[in-house]
């Protein structure tokens, strides 16, 4: 399953306080990872079940620039 999003101005590191560059911030990237995981898992859960994040390890290897399209694959 693939999820796509476009880097928006309010998601940049210099806007959220996680850095000084105009690149996608790690907090937003992690949020998109969690969103993709929830979307993937929803079809595998019973109606009364949910999923929560308890641990995340993130290695942000390259910058994603404003208006760049990002693909997350689960």
PDB file of C-alpha atoms in Angstrom:
ATOM      1  CA  UNK A   1       0.000   0.000   0.000  1.00  0.00           C
ATOM      2  CA  UNK A   2       1.350   3.412  -0.944  1.00  0.00           C
ATOM      3  CA  UNK A   3       0.488   6.744   0.638  1.00  0.00           C
ATOM      4  CA  UNK A   4       1.428  10.011  -1.054  1.00  0.00           C
ATOM      5  CA  UNK A   5       1.673  13.526   0.321  1.00  0.00           C
ATOM      6  CA  UNK A   6       3.151  16.853  -0.721  1.00  0.00           C
ATOM      7  CA  UNK A   7       5.466  18.830   1.556  1.00  0.00           C
ATOM      8  CA  UNK A   8       3.628  21.991   2.643  1.00  0.00           C
ATOM      9  CA  UNK A   9       5.054  25.215   4.118  1.00  0.00           C
ATOM     10  CA  UNK A  10       3.800  24.561   7.668  1.00  0.00           C
ATOM     11  CA  UNK A  11       5.611  21.173   7.698  1.00  0.00           C
ATOM     12  CA  UNK A  12       9.086  22.615   7.173  1.00  0.00           C
ATOM     13  CA  UNK A  13      11.700  22.277   9.900  1.00  0.00           C
ATOM     14  CA  UNK A  14      12.159  26.035  10.160  1.00  0.00           C
ATOM     15  CA  UNK A  15       8.403  26.435  10.794  1.00  0.00           C
ATOM     16  CA  UNK A  16       7.971  23.772  13.494  1.00  0.00           C
ATOM     17  CA  UNK A  17      11.158  24.527  15.419  1.00  0.00           C
ATOM     18  CA  UNK A  18      12.973  21.285  14.642  1.00  0.00           C
ATOM     19  CA  UNK A  19      15.674  22.949  12.560  1.00  0.00           C
ATOM     20  CA  UNK A  20      16.525  26.004  10.520  1.00  0.00           C
ATOM     21  CA  UNK A  21      16.190  24.648   6.979  1.00  0.00           C
ATOM     22  CA  UNK A  22      13.255  24.720   4.575  1.00  0.00           C
ATOM     23  CA  UNK A  23      12.941  20.918   4.421  1.00  0.00           C
ATOM     24  CA  UNK A  24      10.320  18.472   5.687  1.00  0.00           C
ATOM     25  CA  UNK A  25      10.615  18.240   9.457  1.00  0.00           C
ATOM     26  CA  UNK A  26      11.220  14.882  11.107  1.00  0.00           C
ATOM     27  CA  UNK A  27       8.135  15.281  13.355  1.00  0.00           C
ATOM     28  CA  UNK A  28       5.909  15.594  10.280  1.00  0.00           C
ATOM     29  CA  UNK A  29       7.644  12.668   8.575  1.00  0.00           C
ATOM     30  CA  UNK A  30       7.040  10.472  11.618  1.00  0.00           C
ATOM     31  CA  UNK A  31       3.399  11.560  11.674  1.00  0.00           C
ATOM     32  CA  UNK A  32       2.995  10.489   8.073  1.00  0.00           C
ATOM     33  CA  UNK A  33       4.606   7.120   8.868  1.00  0.00           C
ATOM     34  CA  UNK A  34       2.120   6.595  11.699  1.00  0.00           C
ATOM     35  CA  UNK A  35      -0.786   7.619   9.468  1.00  0.00           C
ATOM     36  CA  UNK A  36       0.286   5.164   6.761  1.00  0.00           C
ATOM     37  CA  UNK A  37       0.601   2.362   9.320  1.00  0.00           C
ATOM     38  CA  UNK A  38      -2.896   3.032  10.701  1.00  0.00           C
ATOM     39  CA  UNK A  39      -4.377   3.068   7.197  1.00  0.00           C
ATOM     40  CA  UNK A  40      -2.625  -0.207   6.359  1.00  0.00           C
ATOM     41  CA  UNK A  41      -3.677  -1.943   9.575  1.00  0.00           C
ATOM     42  CA  UNK A  42      -7.333  -0.834   9.642  1.00  0.00           C
ATOM     43  CA  UNK A  43      -8.371  -3.657   7.308  1.00  0.00           C
ATOM     44  CA  UNK A  44      -6.670  -6.193   9.582  1.00  0.00           C
ATOM     45  CA  UNK A  45      -8.332  -5.125  12.834  1.00  0.00           C
ATOM     46  CA  UNK A  46     -11.692  -6.019  14.308  1.00  0.00           C
ATOM     47  CA  UNK A  47     -14.241  -3.201  14.737  1.00  0.00           C
ATOM     48  CA  UNK A  48     -13.489  -2.906  18.455  1.00  0.00           C
ATOM     49  CA  UNK A  49      -9.697  -2.900  17.960  1.00  0.00           C
ATOM     50  CA  UNK A  50      -7.281  -0.061  17.339  1.00  0.00           C
ATOM     51  CA  UNK A  51      -3.562   0.443  17.096  1.00  0.00           C
ATOM     52  CA  UNK A  52      -1.251   2.812  18.942  1.00  0.00           C
ATOM     53  CA  UNK A  53       2.377   3.726  18.502  1.00  0.00           C
ATOM     54  CA  UNK A  54       4.647   2.766  21.390  1.00  0.00           C
ATOM     55  CA  UNK A  55       8.095   3.101  19.837  1.00  0.00           C
ATOM     56  CA  UNK A  56       9.550   4.770  16.770  1.00  0.00           C
ATOM     57  CA  UNK A  57      13.068   4.794  15.389  1.00  0.00           C
ATOM     58  CA  UNK A  58      13.577   7.302  12.597  1.00  0.00           C
ATOM     59  CA  UNK A  59      16.629   7.882  10.462  1.00  0.00           C
ATOM     60  CA  UNK A  60      16.005  10.888   8.217  1.00  0.00           C
ATOM     61  CA  UNK A  61      18.487  10.224   5.387  1.00  0.00           C
ATOM     62  CA  UNK A  62      17.798  12.961   2.848  1.00  0.00           C
ATOM     63  CA  UNK A  63      15.959  16.279   2.693  1.00  0.00           C
ATOM     64  CA  UNK A  64      12.495  16.629   1.201  1.00  0.00           C
ATOM     65  CA  UNK A  65      11.877  20.081  -0.195  1.00  0.00           C
ATOM     66  CA  UNK A  66       8.794  22.282  -0.245  1.00  0.00           C
ATOM     67  CA  UNK A  67       6.145  21.009  -2.712  1.00  0.00           C
ATOM     68  CA  UNK A  68       7.999  17.722  -3.201  1.00  0.00           C
ATOM     69  CA  UNK A  69       5.763  14.638  -3.450  1.00  0.00           C
ATOM     70  CA  UNK A  70       6.624  11.913  -0.951  1.00  0.00           C
ATOM     71  CA  UNK A  71       5.636   8.233  -1.166  1.00  0.00           C
ATOM     72  CA  UNK A  72       5.386   6.000   1.885  1.00  0.00           C
ATOM     73  CA  UNK A  73       5.149   2.278   1.162  1.00  0.00           C
ATOM     74  CA  UNK A  74       3.763  -0.243   3.683  1.00  0.00           C
TER      75      UNK A  74
END
